[in-house]
Structure formats: structure tokens, C-alpha cells
Coordinates of C-alpha atoms in Angstrom, one line a residue:
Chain K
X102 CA -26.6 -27.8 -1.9
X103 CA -25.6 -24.4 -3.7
X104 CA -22.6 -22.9 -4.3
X105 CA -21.6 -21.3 -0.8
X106 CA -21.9 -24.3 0.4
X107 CA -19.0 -26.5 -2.0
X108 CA -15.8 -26.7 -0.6
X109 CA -13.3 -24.2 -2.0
X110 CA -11.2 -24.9 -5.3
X111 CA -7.6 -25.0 -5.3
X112 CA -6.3 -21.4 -5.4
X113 CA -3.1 -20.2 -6.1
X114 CA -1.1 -19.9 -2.5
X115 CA 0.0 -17.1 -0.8
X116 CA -2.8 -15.6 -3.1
X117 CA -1.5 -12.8 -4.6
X118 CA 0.2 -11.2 -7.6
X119 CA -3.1 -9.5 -7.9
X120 CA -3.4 -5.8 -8.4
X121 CA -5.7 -3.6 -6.7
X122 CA -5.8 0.2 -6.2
X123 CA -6.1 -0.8 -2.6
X124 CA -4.1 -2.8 -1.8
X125 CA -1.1 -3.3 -3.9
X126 CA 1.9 -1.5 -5.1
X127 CA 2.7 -1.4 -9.0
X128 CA 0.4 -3.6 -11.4
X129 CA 2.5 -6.6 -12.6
X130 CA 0.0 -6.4 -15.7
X131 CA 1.8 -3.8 -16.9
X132 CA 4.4 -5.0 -19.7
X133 CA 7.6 -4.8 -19.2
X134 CA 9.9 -2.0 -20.1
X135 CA 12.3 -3.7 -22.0
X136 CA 11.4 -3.4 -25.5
X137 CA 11.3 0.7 -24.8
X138 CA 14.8 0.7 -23.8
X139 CA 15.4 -1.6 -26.5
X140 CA 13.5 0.6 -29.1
X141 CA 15.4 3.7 -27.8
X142 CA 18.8 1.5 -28.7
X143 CA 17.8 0.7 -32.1
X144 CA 16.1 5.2 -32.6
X145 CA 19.9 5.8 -31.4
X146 CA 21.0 3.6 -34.1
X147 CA 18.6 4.3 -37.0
X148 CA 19.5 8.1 -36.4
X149 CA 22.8 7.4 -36.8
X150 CA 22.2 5.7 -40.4
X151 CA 21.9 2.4 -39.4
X152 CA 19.9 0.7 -41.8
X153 CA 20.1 -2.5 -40.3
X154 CA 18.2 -0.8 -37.1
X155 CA 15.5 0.8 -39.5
X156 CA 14.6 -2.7 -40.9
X157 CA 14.6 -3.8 -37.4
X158 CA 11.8 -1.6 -36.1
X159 CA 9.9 -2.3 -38.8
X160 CA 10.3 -5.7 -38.8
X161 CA 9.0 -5.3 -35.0
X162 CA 6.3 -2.7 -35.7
X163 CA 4.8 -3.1 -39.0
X164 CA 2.6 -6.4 -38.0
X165 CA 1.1 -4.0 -35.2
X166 CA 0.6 -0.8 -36.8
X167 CA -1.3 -3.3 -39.7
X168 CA -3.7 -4.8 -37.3
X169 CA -4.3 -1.4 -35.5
X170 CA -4.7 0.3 -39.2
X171 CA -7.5 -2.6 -39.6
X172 CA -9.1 -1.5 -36.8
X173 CA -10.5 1.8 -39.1
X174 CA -12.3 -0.5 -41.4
X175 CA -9.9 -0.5 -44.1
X176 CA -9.1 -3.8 -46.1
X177 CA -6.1 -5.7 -45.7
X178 CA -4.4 -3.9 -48.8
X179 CA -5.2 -0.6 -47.8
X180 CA -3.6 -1.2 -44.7
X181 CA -0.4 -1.8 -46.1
X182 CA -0.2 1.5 -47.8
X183 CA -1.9 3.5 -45.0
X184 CA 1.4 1.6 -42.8
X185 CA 3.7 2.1 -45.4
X186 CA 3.1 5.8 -45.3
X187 CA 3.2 6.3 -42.0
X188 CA 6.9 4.8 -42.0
X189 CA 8.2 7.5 -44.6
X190 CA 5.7 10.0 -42.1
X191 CA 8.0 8.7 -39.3
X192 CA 11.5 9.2 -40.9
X193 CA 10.4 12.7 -42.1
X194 CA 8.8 13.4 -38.7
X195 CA 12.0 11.7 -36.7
X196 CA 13.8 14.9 -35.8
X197 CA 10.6 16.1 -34.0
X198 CA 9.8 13.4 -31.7
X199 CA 11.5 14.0 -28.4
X200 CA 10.6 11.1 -26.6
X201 CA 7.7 12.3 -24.6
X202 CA 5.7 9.4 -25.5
X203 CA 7.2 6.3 -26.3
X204 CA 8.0 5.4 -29.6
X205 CA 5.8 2.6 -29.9
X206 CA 2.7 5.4 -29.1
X207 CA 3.7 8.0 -31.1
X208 CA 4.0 5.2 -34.2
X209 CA 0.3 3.8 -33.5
X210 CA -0.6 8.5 -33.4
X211 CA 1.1 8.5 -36.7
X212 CA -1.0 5.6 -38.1
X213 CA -3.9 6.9 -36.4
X214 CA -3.6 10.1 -38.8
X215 CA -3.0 8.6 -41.5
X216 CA -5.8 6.2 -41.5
X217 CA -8.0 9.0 -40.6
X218 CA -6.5 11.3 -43.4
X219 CA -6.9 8.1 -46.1
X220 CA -10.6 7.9 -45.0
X221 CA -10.9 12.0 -45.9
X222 CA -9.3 11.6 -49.5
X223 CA -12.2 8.7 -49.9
X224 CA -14.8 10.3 -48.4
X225 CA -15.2 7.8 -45.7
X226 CA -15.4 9.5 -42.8
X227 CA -15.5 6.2 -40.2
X228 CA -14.2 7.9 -37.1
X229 CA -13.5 4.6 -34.8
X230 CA -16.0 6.1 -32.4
X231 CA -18.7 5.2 -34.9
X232 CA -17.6 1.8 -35.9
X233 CA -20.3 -0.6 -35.6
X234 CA -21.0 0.6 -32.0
X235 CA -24.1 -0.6 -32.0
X236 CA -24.5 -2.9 -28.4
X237 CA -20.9 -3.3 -28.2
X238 CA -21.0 -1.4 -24.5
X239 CA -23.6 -3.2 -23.2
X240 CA -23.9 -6.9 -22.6
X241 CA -22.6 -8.8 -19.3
X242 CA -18.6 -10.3 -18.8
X243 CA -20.8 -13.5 -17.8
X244 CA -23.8 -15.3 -18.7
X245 CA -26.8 -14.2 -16.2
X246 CA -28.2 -17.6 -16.3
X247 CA -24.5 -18.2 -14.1
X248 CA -25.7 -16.4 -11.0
X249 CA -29.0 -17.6 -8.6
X250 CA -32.0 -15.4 -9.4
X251 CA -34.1 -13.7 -6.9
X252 CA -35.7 -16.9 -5.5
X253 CA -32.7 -18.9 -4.2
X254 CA -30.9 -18.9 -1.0
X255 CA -28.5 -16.7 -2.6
X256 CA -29.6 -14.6 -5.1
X257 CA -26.6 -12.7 -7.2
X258 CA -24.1 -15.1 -6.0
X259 CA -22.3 -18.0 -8.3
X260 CA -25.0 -21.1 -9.3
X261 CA -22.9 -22.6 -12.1
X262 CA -19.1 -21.2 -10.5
X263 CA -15.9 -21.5 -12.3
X264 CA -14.2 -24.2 -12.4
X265 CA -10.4 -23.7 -11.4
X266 CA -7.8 -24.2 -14.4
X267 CA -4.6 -25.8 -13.2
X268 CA -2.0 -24.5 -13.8
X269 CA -3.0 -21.8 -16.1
X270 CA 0.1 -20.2 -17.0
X271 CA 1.1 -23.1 -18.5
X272 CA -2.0 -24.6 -19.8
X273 CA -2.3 -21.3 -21.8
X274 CA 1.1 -20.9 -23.3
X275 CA 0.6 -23.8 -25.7
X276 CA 0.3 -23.7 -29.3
X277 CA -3.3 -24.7 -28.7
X278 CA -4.1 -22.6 -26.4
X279 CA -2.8 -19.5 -28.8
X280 CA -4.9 -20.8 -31.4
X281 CA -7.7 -20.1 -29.2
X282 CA -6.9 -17.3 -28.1
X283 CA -6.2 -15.8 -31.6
X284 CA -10.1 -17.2 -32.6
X285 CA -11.3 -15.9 -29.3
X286 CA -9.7 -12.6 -30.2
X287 CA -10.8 -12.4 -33.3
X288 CA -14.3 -13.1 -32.5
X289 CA -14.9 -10.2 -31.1
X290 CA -16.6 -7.3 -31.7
X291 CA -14.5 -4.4 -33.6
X292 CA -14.5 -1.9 -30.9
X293 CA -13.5 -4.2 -28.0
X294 CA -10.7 -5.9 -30.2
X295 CA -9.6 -2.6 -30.8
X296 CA -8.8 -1.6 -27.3
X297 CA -7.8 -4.7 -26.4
X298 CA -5.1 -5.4 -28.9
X299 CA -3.4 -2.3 -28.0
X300 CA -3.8 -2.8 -24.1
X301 CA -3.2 -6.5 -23.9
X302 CA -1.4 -7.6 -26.6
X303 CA 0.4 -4.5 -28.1
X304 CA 1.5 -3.0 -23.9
X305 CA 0.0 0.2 -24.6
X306 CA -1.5 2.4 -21.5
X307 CA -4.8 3.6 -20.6
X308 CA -4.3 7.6 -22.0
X309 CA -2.6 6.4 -24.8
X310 CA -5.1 4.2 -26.2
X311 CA -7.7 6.8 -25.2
X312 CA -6.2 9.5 -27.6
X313 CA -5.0 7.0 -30.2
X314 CA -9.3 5.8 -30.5
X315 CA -10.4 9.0 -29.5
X316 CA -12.5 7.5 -26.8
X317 CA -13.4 8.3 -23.2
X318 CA -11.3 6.7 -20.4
X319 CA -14.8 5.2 -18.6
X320 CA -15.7 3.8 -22.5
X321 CA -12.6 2.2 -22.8
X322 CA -12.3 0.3 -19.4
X323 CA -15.7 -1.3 -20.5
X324 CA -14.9 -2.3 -23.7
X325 CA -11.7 -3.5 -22.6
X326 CA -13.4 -5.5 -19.9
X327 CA -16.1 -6.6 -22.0
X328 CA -13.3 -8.0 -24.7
X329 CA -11.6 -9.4 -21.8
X330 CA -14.3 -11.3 -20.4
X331 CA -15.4 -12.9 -23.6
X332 CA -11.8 -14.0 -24.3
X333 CA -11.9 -15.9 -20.7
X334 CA -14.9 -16.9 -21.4
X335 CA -13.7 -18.5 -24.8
X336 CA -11.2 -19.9 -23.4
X337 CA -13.2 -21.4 -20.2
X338 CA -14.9 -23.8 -23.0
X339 CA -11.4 -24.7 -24.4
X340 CA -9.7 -25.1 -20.8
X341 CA -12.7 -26.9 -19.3
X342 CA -13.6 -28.9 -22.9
Chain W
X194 CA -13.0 11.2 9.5
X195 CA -12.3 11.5 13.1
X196 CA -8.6 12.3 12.9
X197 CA -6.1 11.7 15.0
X198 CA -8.3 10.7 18.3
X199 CA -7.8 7.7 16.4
X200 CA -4.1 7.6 17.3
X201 CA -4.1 5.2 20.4
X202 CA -6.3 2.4 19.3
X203 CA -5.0 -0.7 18.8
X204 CA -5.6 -2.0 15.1
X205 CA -5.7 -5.6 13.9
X206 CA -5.0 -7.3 10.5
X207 CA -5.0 -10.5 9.0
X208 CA -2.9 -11.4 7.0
X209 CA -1.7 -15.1 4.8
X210 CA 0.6 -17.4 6.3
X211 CA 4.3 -15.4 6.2
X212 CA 2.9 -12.3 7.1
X213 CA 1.5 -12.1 3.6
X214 CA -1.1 -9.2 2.6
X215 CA -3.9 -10.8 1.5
X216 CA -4.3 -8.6 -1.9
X217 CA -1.1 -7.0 -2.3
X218 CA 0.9 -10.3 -1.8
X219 CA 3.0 -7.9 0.2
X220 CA 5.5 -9.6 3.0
X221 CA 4.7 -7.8 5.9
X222 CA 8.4 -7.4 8.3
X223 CA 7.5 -9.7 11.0
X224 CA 8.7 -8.5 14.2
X225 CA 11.7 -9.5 15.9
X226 CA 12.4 -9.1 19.4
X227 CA 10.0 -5.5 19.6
X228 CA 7.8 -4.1 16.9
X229 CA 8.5 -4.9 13.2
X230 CA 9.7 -2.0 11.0
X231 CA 7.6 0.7 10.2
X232 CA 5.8 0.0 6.3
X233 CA 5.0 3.1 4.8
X234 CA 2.0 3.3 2.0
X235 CA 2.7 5.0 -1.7
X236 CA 6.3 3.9 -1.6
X237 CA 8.1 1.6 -4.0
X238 CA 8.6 -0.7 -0.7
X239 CA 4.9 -0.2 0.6
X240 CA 1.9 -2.4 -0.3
X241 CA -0.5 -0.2 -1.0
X242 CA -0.8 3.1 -3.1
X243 CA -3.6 4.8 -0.3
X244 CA -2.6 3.8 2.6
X245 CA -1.8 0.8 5.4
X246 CA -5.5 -0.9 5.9
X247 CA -5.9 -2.4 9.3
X248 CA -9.3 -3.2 10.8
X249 CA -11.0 -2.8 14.3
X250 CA -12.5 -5.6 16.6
X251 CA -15.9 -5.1 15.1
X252 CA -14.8 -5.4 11.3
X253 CA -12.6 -8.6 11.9
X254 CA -15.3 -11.2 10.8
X255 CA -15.3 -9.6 7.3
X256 CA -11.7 -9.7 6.6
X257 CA -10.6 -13.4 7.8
X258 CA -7.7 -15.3 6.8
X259 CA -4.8 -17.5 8.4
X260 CA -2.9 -15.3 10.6
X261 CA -4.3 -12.5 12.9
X262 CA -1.7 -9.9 13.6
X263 CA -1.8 -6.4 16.3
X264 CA 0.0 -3.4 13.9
X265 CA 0.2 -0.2 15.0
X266 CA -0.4 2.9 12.7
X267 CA 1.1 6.0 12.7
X268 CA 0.3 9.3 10.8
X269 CA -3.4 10.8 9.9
X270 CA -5.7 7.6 11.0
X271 CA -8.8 7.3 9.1
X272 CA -12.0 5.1 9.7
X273 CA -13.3 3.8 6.8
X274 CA -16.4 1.6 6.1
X275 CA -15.2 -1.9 7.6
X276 CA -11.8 -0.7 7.9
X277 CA -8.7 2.1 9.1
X278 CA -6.3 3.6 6.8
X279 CA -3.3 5.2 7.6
X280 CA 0.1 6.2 6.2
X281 CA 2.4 4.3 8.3
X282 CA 2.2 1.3 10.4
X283 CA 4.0 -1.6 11.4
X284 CA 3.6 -5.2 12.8
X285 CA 3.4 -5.5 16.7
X286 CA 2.8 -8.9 17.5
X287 CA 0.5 -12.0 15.7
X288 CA -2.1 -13.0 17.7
X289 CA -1.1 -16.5 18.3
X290 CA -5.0 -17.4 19.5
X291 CA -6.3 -17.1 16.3
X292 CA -5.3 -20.2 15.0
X293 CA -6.8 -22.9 12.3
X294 CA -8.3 -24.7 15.4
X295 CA -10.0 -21.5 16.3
X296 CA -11.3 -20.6 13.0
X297 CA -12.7 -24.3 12.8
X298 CA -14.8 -23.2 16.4
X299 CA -15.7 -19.9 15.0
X300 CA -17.4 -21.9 11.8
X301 CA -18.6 -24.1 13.8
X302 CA -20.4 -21.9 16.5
X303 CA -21.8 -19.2 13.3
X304 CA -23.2 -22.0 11.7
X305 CA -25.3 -22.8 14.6
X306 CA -25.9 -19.0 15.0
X307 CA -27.4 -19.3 10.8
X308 CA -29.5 -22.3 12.3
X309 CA -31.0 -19.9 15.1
X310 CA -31.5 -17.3 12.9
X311 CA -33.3 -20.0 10.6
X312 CA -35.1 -21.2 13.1
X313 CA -37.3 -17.7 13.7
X314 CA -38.4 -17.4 10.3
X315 CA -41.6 -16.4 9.0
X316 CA -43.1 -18.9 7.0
X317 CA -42.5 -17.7 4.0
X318 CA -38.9 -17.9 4.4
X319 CA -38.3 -20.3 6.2
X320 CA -37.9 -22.8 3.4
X321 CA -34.7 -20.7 2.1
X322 CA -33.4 -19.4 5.0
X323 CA -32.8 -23.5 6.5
X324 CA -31.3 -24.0 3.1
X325 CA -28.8 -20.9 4.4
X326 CA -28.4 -22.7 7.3
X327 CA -27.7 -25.8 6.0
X328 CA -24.9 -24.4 3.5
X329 CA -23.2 -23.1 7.1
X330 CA -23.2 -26.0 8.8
X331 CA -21.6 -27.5 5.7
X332 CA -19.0 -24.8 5.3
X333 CA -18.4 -25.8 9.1
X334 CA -17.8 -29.2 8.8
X335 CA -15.6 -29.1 5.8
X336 CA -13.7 -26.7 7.7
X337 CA -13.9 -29.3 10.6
X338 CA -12.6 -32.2 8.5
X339 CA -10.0 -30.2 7.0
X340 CA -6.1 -30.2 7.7
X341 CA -5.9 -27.2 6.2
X342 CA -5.8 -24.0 7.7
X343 CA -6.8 -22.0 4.6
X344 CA -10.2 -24.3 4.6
X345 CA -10.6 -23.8 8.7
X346 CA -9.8 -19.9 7.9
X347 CA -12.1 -19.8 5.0
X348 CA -14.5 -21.6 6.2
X349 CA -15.1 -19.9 9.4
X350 CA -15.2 -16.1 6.8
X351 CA -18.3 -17.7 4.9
X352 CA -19.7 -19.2 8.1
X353 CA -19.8 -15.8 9.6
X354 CA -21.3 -14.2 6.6
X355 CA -23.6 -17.1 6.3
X356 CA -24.8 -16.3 9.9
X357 CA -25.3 -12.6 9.0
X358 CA -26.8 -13.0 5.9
X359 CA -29.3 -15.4 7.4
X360 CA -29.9 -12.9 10.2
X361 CA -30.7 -10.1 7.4
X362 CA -33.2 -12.4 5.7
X363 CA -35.0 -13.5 8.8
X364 CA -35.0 -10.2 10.9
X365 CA -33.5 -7.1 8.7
X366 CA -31.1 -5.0 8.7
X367 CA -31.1 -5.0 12.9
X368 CA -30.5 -8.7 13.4
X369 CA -27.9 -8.8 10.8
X370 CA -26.1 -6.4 12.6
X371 CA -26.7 -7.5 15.9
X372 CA -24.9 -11.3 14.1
X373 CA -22.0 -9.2 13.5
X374 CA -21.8 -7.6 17.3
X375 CA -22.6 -11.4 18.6
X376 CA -19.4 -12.4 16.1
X377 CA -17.1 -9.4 16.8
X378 CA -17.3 -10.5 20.7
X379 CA -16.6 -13.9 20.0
X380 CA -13.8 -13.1 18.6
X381 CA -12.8 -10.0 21.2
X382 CA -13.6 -12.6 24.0
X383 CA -11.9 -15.8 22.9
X384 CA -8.8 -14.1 21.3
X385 CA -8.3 -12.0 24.4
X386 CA -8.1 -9.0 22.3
X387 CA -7.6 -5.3 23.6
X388 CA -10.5 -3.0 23.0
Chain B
X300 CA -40.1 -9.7 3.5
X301 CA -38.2 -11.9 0.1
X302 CA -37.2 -8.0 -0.8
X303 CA -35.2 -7.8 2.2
X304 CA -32.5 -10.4 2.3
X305 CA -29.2 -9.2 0.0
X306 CA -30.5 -5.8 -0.1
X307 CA -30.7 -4.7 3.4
X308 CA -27.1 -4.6 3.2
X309 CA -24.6 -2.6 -0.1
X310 CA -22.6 -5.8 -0.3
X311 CA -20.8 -6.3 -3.7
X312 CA -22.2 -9.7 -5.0
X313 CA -20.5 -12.4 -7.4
X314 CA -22.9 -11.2 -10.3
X315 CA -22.3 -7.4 -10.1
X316 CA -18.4 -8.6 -9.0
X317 CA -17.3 -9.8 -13.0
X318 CA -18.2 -6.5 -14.0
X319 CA -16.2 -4.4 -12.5
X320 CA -12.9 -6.8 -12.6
X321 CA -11.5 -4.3 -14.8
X322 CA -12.2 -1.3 -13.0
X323 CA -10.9 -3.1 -9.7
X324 CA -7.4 -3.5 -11.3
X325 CA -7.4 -0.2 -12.7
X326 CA -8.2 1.4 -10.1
X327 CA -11.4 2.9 -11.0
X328 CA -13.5 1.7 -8.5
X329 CA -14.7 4.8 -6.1
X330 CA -13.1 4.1 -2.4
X331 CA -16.0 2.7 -0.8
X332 CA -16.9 0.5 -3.4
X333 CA -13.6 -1.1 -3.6
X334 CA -13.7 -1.8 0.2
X335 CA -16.3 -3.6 -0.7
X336 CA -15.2 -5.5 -3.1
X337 CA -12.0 -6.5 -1.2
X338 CA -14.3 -7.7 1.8
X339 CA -16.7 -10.0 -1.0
X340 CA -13.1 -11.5 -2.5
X341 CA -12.5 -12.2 1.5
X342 CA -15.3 -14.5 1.2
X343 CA -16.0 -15.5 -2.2
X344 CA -13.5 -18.3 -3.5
X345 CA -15.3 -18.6 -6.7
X346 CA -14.9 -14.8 -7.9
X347 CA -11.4 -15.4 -6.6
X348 CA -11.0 -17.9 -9.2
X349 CA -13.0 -15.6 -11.5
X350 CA -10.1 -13.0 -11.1
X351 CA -7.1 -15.7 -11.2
X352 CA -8.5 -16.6 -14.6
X353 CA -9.3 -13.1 -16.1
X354 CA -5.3 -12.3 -14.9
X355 CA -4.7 -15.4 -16.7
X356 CA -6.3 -14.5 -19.5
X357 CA -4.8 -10.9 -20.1
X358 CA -1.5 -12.8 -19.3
X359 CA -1.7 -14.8 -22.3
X360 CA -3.0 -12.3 -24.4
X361 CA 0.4 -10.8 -25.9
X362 CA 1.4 -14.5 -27.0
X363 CA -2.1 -14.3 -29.3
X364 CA -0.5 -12.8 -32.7
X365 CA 1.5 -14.6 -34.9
X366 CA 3.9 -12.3 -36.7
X367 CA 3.4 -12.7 -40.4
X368 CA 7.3 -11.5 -42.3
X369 CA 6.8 -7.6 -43.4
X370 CA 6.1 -7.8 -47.2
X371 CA 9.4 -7.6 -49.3
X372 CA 7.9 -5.2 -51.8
X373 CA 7.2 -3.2 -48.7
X374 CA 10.3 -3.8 -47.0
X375 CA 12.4 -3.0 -50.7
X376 CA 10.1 0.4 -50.4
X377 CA 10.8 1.7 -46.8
X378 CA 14.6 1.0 -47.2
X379 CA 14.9 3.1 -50.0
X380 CA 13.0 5.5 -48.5
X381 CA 15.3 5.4 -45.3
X382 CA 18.5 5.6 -47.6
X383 CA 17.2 8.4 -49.1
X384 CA 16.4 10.5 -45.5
X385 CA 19.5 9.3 -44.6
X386 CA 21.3 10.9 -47.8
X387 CA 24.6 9.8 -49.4
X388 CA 26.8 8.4 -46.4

């Protein structure tokens, strides 16, 4: 008995809510666009001399822009000054952003710089294209040893499948489940955790976290896949345990 | 691409119960009385940024699920691989035929197509290729015991790739394509479906 | 003739399949290729449940931080410095 042969698992029915440049409209992946609208609200405000919206955004921001400032191989205190100075960088800089990008983006930019301008001053030049690269592109979403070799009936397809999770959505929205996730997330290597904070958790897009880590758009899709897949992975053992 | 010769065929597409689309989770607008409205692609209504995907009578085997539906397309037709594209198109008609009782004889019959396949095979595959065998004629029967018409719809998708791939390992490329021929006239013959 | 079976035809298989996941949903995946992997995912429930539970997984991801309260020193600093850019109201 392999694989092909086991009935099939329980799948989600109509099967669907899945994107694909083929076959489906907008990606419901894509965060939502509240918190931009919601951002532009509280700009409005903080330009009017609201200080209540200023500590607002920062109170929203300033965890973010910390663990992205991390992400340049600065320790924990550094951080906090390289983000505190890209605060007083965005009030002084305010009057020229024109909402091209959205806030959110042009905050991570303004980070970016001064990370990168911190590193210049201390002769550490760690651009994040050269942070502990080493193997971080290669390696498989799922253990080889997974799939039947050349010899079986069907080499390449699943020997070990997944098993389903029930009910995922909810499965993985407890405190748990976060827990795991946060270890699984955190276990990874620096480059993938990178791109993946600010694709999955942080919302940004593609282009923007290209520019922002100064990486090509086929180099980020595999370390963002590659960070993906060990997080299922993590959490297969946790779902499955 | 041939063009627009393409215009007068007559295209088929499975889709999930509902008129569902498969992968875009699009509902399809089922017709009512005549044809259903016409779905264009790269709109915020369509399903699909590229294009409406519909298939011929010799691609059906490869795209199986629980309804079979006749859809018209309209603009610059193109023939991919295993499949058309078009801009426009719209639901004609389900094909009521294909139903979870004919999926179950489609399994049924491909699996014993994988065991005639098997049955040819040099010795030094025989061994694996009656294991591929056996794996159809168990996709068959679950499909066969099974209420369900995603399992008999399933089912009868990997029995027909079980058959083909069985046919690739016992005779090449030819046999496996001559499976797919023997599968795409089952399926033209027993759904009554127009060339 | 072992060299002939899966290769005799370009079919996308489970193992090459949970690579590409990423590309498929970005829509990366050259035109061709992508047919192909719609027709495997016709097939294949187990890659289907490989998919549900990578969409699961990216799903969950923006619950994964906890939000640790912005320092106050920090927090006294910024203010300041926003009353100051803001100038005597």
C-alpha cells in the first residue's frame, strides 16, 4: 500500500480560498488595508499637532521597526537608539513624504538607513545581503526522506504524506499555538526571518521588502518560502504531537 | 497559438459542486433558462487574472472534479498544454452524465486498464508496476464504497493517472499516451459529448 | 527501462511541488509550469493538504509577536521631540 493508494483526507469543501496566478482573482493573503487608512487618520492628526496620534504610531510601530532594526545584527540596545532616531528622522522628514509608499514602508526605509548609517560610524559594514548567508538558500521546504525514492512505484510522490490538521484556523489561533509559532519563528535562520517578518507578520509587499533588504525579487521568494516551510513544518510536530 | 479557428469548438470545464472553480473558488453564474452570463478574466468580478481556462475532450481526464460543465468562450482562444484560455466565456449547460456514479465506472474501468498495462510488463518491472495496479484498483473501490461524490470524482482523477502512469512505465511515452486517447473516448463516448 | 517511468512525461511531482508553493501563490511560476502544477493539485490530495497547511501557516503568522510596551524613557524622548517639531502651540 503506498500513498496514492490511501483514501483521501478530509479537505476543506468547496476547496478554495487559495490563490493562484491562474486561476484566481486578488490573493486573500494579502493583509488587509485597514491599518493604512487608519495610519493615514492618525499622519492627518499628528500633522495637525496631535500628540496623542504621535504616541499612537509609535506605540503601533516601534515594536516592528525594533525587530526589523535586529535584523542588521545590532544588539537589542542599539536598536533602540537606531529606532529612536529614525522617529526624530521621520518628524523632520514628515513634510516630504507624499504618500507614495505607505507609511508603514517608508518607516521600515527610514530604519533601513539608519541601521546602515549606525553600522558606517562603527565600521561595521554588515549589508543584510551578507548576513550569515551561508546555506540559507539552499535546503528543501520538506524532508527528502518524505517522498519515495527512485525504486518505488512512485518515485517523487508523498511516502510519509501530511497528515490533515482540523480545523486549522482555530487550532492555530491559540495561545499555544502562538507560542510555537513565536519559537518556530525565531528558530530560523536570520535571512529568512528577515523576509518573513516583514511579509507575513509585518503585511509588507514583495518590492517593498526587496528594496528595504536590498535583495533580488527571485532571492526573496526562496527565503521567504524556505522560512515558511520550516514554520509549517514546526508547527506539523506541534499540531500532530 | 492557432487563433481564432478556435472560435467554434465547444469547450468543457469542471468545476466543484455550485459551479465552483476548482482553484479560484470562483462561483461560476449557472445558467438559467439559455446560457449563463458572460465571465470576463482580469476583472474584479472574473476568476482568473489570465484568462477563462476551459479544457477540450482530450485534456478532461487530467482536470476531474464533481461537476462537468459545456462553456463557451469568446475573444482570442488560445490552446495551451492540457488546456484553452480565453478572455471571456460563460456557462452553457452542466453535463448532467457525468455524475458521481460515472466517475465511480470511470475508476473502476482505468483501474482495470492499470492492471492491463501491468500485465505486459517486462520482468524487471513487473514487480512495481502490479503494485501500480494494485493502488488503482484500490483508489477504485474506495471510490466504489463511497457516498461521496468528491471520493467517486477523486477517485476516478487518480485512477486515470494511475492507468497512464502505469502505461508510461510499462510501454513509454506511446502507451501512456495512447491510455489517455483510450480515457478521453471513454469519456467522449459515455458522456455523449460533442467533438 | 526503471529510467523511463515519471520521466517520460514533465509532470510536476509532490517532491518538486513543496518547493515552489511560494512561487505558485505569487505568481512566479512561468505559464506552462503552473498548468502543471494546477493539473498535479487535480490529483494529488496530499499536496492539497500541503498547501491548506502552508496557507494556514502564513495565516497565523501575524498573530506570532507579542507587543512588548515602547520603553518610557524612549517614549518621554520622542514626545519631546514631537513637541518640539511641532513648536509652541
Amino acid at each position: 500500500m503506498t500513498a496514492l493508494a490511501l483514501s483521501p483526507p478530509r479537505l476543506r469543501r468547496p476547496w478554495s480560498g487559495i490563490e493562484s496566478a491562474g486561476e484566481s482573482e486578488v490573493t486573500e493573503l494579502l493583509p488587509e488595508t485597514e491599518p493604512e487608512r487608519d495610519d493615514a487618520r492618525l499622519l492627518d492628526a499628528l500633522r495637525g499637532g496631535d500628540e496623542a496620534a504621535f504616541a499612537e504610531l509609535v506605540g503601533r510601530y516601534h515594536g516592528p521597526l525594533k525587530r526589523f532594526a535586529s535584523s542588521f545584527g545590532a544588539g537589542d540596545a542599539v536598536c533602540e537608539e537606531i529606532v529612536q532616531e529614525a522617529w526624530l528622522g521621520a518628524l523632520q522628514g514628515l513634510k516630504s513624504f507624499e504618500g507614495r509608499s505607505s507609511f508603514k514602508s517608508w518607516l521600515f526605509g527610514i530604519v533601513k538607513n539608519q541601521a546602515r548609517r549606525r553600522a558606517e560610524r562603527e565600521r561595521r559594514t554588515v549589508p543584510f545581503s551578507a548576513l550569515s548567508g551561508e546555506g540559507e538558500d539552499d535546503g528543501l521546504a520538506v524532508d527528502p526522506d518524505r517522498f519515495q525514492g527512485e525504486d518505488g512505484a512512485w518515485p517523487g510522490h508523498w511516502a510519509t504524506p501530511p497528515r490533515a490538521w482540523e480545523d486549522p484556523q482555530r487550532r492555530l489561533a491559540s495561545l499555544e499555538a502562538r507560542e510555537h509559532l513565536r519559537t518556530a519563528i525565531a528558530a530560523l535562520p536570520e535571512r529568512q526571518r528577515a523576509v518573513v517578518v516583514l511579509r507575513d507578520v509585518e503585511g509588507l509587499g514583495a518590492e517593498e521588502v526587496c528594496a528595504l533588504l536590498e535583495i533580488s525579487e527571485g532571492n526573496q521568494r526562496v527565503l521567504l518560502h524556505r522560512a515558511r516551510a520550516g514554520v509549517r513544518n514546526a508547527l506539523e510536530g506541534y499540531v500532530n504531537g | 497559438m492557432e487563433g481564432t479557428e478556435l472560435s467554434d469548438l465547444v469547450a468543457y470545464k469542471f468545476l466543484r459542486p455550485g459551479a465552483i472553480g476548482p482553484f479560484s473558488g470562483f462561483a461560476w453564474p449557472a445558467p438559467a433558462g439559455g446560457a449563463g452570463e458572460w465571465v470576463e478574466a482580469a476583472t474584479s468580478r472574473g476568476p482568473c487574472r489570465d484568462g477563462i481556462h476551459a479544457c477540450e475532450p482530450p485534456h478532461l481526464a487530467r482536470w476531474i472534479w464533481e461537476e462537468l460543465w459545456e462553456v463557451e468562450l469568446d475573444g482570442e482562444i488560445e490552446r495551451r498544454r492540457h488546456k484553452l484560455r480565453a478572455p471571456r466565456g460563460r456557462l452553457l449547460r452542466r453535463v448532467d452524465a457525468w455524475s458521481a456514479q460515472t466517475a465511480r465506472r470511470f475508476a473502476r474501468d482505468c483501474a482495470e486498464r492499470a492492471a492491463e498495462h501491468a500485465g505486459v510488463a517486462a520482468p524487471a518491472d513487473s514487480r512495481i508496476a502490479a503494485q501500480m495496479a494494485a493502488d488503482g484498483d484500490t483508489r477504485a473501490r474506495a471510490a466504489e464504497e463511497s457516498e461521496d461524490p468528491y471520493v467517486a470524482a477523486h477517485g476516478s482523477a487518480v485512477s486515470a493517472y494511475i492507468a497512464a502512469a502505469t502505461a508510461l512505465r510499462v510501454g513509454g511515452i506511446e502507451r501512456h499516451e495512447a491510455e489517455r486517447e483510450w480515457q478521453a473516448a471513454w469519456l467522449a463516448r459515455e458522456l455523449r459529448l460533442r467533438p | 527501462m526503471a529510467e523511463m517511468h515519471t520521466h517520460g512525461t514533465d509532470e510536476v511531482l509532490c517532491r518538486e511541488f513543496v518547493e515552489i508553493v511560494t512561487d505558485y501563490w505569487e505568481g512566479a511560476l512561468p505559464e506552462e509550469r503552473l498548468e502543471l502544477v494546477e493539473e498535479h493539485l487535480v490529483m494529488c490530495d496530499w499536496c492539497k493538504v500541503y498547501l491548506e497547511q502552508m496557507e494556514a501557516t502564513v495565516r497565523a503568522l501575524p498573530e506570532a509577536t507579542v507587543e512588548e510596551p515602547v520603553p518610557e524613557a524612549t517614549e518621554e524622548a520622542l514626545l519631546t521631540a514631537y513637541r518640539e517639531w511641532r513648536g509652541p502651540s
